[in-house]
mmCIF file of C-alpha atoms in Angstrom:
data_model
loop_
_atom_site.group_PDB
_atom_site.id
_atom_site.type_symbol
_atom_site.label_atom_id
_atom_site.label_comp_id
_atom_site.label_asym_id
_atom_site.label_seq_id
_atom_site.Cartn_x
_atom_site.Cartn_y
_atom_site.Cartn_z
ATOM 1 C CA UNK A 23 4.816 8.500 25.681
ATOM 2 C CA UNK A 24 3.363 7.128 28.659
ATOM 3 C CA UNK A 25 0.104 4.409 27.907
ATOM 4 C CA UNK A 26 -2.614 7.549 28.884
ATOM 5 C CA UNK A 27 -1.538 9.343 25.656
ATOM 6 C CA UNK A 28 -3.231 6.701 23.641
ATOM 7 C CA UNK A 29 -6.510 7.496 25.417
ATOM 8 C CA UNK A 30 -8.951 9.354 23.843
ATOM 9 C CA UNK A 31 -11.490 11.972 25.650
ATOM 10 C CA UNK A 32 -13.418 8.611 26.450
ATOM 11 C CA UNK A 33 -10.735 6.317 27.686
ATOM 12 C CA UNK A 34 -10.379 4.030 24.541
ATOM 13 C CA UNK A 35 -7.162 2.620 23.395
ATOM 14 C CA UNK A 36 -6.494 4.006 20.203
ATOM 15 C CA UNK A 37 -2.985 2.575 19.482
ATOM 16 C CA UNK A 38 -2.326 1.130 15.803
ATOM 17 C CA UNK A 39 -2.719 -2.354 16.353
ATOM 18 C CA UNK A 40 0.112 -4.292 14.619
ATOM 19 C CA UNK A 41 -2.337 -5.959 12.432
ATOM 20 C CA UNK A 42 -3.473 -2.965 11.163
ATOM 21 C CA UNK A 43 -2.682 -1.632 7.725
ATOM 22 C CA UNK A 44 -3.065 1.295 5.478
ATOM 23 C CA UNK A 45 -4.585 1.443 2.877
ATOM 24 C CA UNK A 46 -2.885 1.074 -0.399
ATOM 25 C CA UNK A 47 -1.140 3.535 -2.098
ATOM 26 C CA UNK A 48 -0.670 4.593 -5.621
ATOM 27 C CA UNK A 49 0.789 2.025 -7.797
ATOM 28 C CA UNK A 50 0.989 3.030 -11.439
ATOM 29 C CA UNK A 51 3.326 3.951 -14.477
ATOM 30 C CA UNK A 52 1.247 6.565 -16.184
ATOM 31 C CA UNK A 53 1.341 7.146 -19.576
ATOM 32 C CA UNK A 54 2.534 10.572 -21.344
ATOM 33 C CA UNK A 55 -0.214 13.112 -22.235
ATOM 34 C CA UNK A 56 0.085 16.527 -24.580
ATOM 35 C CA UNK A 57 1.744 18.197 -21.373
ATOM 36 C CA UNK A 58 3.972 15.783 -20.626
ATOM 37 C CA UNK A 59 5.354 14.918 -23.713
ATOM 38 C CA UNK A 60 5.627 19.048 -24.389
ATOM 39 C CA UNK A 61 7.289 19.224 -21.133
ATOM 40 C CA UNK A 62 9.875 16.382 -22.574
ATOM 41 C CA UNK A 63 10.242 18.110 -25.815
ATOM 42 C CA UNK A 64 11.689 21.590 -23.233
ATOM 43 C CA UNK A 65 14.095 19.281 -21.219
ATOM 44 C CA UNK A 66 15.535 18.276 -24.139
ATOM 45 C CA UNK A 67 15.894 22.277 -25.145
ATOM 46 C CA UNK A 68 16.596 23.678 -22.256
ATOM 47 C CA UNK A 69 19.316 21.004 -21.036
ATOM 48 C CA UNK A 70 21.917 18.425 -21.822
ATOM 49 C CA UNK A 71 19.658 16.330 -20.931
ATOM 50 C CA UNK A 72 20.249 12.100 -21.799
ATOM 51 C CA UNK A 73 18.980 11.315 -24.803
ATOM 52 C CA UNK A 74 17.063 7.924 -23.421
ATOM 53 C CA UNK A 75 15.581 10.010 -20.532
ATOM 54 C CA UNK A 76 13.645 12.102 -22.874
ATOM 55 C CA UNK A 77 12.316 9.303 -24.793
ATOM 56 C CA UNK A 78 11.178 8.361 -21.839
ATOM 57 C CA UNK A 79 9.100 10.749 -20.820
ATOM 58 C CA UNK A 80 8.283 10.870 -23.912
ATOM 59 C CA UNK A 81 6.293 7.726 -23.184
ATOM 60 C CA UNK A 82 5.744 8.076 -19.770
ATOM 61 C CA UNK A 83 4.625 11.017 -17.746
ATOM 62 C CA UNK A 84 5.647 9.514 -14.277
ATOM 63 C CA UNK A 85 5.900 6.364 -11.903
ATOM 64 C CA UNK A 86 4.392 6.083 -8.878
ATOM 65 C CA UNK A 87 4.998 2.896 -6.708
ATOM 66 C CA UNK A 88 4.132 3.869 -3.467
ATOM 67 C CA UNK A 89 3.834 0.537 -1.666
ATOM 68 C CA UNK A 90 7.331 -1.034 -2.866
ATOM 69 C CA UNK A 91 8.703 -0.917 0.569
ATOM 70 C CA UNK A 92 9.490 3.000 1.460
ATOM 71 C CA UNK A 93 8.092 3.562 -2.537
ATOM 72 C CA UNK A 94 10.023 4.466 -5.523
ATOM 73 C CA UNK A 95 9.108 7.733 -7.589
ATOM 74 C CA UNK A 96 10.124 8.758 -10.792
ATOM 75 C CA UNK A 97 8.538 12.204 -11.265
ATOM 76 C CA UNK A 98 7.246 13.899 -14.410
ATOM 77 C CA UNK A 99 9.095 15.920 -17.065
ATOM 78 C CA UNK A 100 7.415 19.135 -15.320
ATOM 79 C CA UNK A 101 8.261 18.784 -11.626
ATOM 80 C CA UNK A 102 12.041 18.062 -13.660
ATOM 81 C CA UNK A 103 12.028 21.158 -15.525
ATOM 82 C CA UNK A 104 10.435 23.173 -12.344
ATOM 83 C CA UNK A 105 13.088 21.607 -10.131
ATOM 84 C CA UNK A 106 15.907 22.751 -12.405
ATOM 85 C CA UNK A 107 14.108 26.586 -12.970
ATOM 86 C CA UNK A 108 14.292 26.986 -9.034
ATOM 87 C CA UNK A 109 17.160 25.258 -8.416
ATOM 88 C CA UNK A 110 19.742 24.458 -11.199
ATOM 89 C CA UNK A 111 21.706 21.634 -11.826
ATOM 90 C CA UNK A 112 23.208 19.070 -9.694
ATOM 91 C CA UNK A 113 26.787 18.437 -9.638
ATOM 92 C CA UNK A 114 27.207 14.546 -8.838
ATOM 93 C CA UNK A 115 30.899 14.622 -8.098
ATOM 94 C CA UNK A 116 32.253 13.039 -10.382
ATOM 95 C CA UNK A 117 35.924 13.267 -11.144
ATOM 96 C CA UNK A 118 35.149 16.164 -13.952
ATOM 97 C CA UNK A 119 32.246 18.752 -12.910
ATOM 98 C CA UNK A 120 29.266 16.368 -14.015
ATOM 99 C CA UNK A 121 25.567 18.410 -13.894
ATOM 100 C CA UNK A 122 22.622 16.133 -13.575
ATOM 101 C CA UNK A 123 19.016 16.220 -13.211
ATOM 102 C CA UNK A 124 17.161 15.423 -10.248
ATOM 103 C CA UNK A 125 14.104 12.613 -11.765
ATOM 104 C CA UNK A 126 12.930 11.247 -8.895
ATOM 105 C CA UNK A 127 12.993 9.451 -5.160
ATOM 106 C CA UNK A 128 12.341 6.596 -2.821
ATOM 107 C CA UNK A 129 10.237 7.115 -0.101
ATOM 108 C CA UNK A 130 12.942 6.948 2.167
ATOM 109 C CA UNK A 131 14.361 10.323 1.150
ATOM 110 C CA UNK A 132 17.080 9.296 -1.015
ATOM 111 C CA UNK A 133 17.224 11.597 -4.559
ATOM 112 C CA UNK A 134 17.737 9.862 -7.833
ATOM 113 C CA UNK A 135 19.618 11.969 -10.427
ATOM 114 C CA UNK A 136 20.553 11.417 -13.906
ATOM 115 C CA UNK A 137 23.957 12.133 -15.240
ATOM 116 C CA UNK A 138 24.704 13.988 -18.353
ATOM 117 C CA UNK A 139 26.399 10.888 -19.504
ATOM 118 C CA UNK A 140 22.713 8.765 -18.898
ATOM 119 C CA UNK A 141 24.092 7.436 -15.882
ATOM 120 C CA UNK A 142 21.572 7.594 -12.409
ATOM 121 C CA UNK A 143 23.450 8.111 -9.211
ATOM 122 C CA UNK A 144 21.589 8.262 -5.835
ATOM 123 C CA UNK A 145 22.284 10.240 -2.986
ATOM 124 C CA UNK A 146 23.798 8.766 0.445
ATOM 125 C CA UNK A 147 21.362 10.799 2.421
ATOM 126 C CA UNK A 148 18.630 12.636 2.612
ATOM 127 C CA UNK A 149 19.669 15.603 2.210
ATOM 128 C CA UNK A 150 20.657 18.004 -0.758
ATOM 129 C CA UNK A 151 23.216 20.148 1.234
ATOM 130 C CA UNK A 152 26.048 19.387 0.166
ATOM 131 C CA UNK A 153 25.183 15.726 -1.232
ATOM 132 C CA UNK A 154 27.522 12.633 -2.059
ATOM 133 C CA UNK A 155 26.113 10.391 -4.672
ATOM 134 C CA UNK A 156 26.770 6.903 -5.684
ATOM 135 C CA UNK A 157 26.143 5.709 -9.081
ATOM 136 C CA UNK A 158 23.279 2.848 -8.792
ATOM 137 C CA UNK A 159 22.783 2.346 -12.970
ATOM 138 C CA UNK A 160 24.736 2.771 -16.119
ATOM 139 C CA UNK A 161 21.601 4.437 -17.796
ATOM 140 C CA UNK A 162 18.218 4.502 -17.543
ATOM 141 C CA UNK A 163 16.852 1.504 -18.733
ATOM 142 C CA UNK A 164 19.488 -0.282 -16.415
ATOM 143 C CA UNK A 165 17.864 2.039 -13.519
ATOM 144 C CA UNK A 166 14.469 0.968 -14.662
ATOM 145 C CA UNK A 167 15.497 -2.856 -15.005
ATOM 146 C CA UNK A 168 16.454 -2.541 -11.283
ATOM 147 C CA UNK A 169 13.423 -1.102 -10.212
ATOM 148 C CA UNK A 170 11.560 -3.881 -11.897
ATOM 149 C CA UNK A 171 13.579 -6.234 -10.158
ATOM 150 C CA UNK A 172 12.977 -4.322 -6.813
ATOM 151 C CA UNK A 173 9.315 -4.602 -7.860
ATOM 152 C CA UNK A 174 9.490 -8.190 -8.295
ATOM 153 C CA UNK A 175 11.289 -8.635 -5.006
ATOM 154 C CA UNK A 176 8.718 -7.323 -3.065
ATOM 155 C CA UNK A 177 5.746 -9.072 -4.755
ATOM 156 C CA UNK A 178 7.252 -12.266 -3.950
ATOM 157 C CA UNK A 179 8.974 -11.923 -0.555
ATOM 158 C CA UNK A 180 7.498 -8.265 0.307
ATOM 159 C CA UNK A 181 11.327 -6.924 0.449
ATOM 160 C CA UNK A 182 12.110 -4.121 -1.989
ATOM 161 C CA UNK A 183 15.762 -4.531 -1.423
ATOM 162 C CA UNK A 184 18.097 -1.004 -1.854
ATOM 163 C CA UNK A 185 18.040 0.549 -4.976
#
């Protein structure tokens, strides 16, 4: 784009400035409610779902930390369940035929799924056609230790890292 494209009708710059900044996003773990925990009680019905991911949303209806770099997003039980109605299972490659759950994202694009076995692979792009995962946690709460540690990262040196 050529510098005229930043004018508006009355000839002002209006370029973002580099000083400029949005405003803040949604940072939050929210807690559980009657139609999340339901919803949790149905994934654990409906699927072979891990064990340790349904006691967690059990607990916690979703995460939401939008500012942590691209953001990292673990979604509710519902979008889950609604996900897997419309879509299926994923299979995450593994050596035998391994069907996981899609549970969230980073801003960046990148899926997070859980594993039958509890595991959390990610994918390499962003893209569900025909995806390749890597495995980025042995369970959950080593998934959720790294995104505390990617949390901590950034408030001290504003890098997120790659999780």
């Amino acid at each position: 784009m050529d510098r005229q494209s930043f004018r508006d009708s009355h000839g002002h710059d209006r370029r973002v400035r580099a000083s400029a900044r949005l405003p803040p996003g949604i940072n939050q773990v929210r807690p559980a409610d009657h139609d999340d925990q339901a919803a949790a009680r149905t994934l654990a019905q409906v699927t072979p779902a891990p064990a340790d991911l349904v006691t967690f949303y059990a607990s916690i209806g979703d995460v939401t930390w939008a500012d942590v770099g691209n953001g990292y997003f673990l979604d509710p039980a519902s979008d889950v369940l609604l996900r897997l109605q419309e879509y299926g299972v994923v299979d995450v490659g593994t050596d035998q035929k391994a069907d996981g759950l899609v549970i969230g994202s980073n801003g960046g694009g990148l899926i997070y799924v859980a594993g039958p076995d509890g595991a959390v692979y990610r994918t390499r792009t962003a893209s569900m056609d025909e995806p390749e995962f890597d495995k980025v946690a042995d369970d959950l709460r080593h998934f959720l230790e790294l995104l505390k540690r990617s949390l901590t990262r950034f408030n001290a040196n504003g890098d997120p890292g790659h999780l």
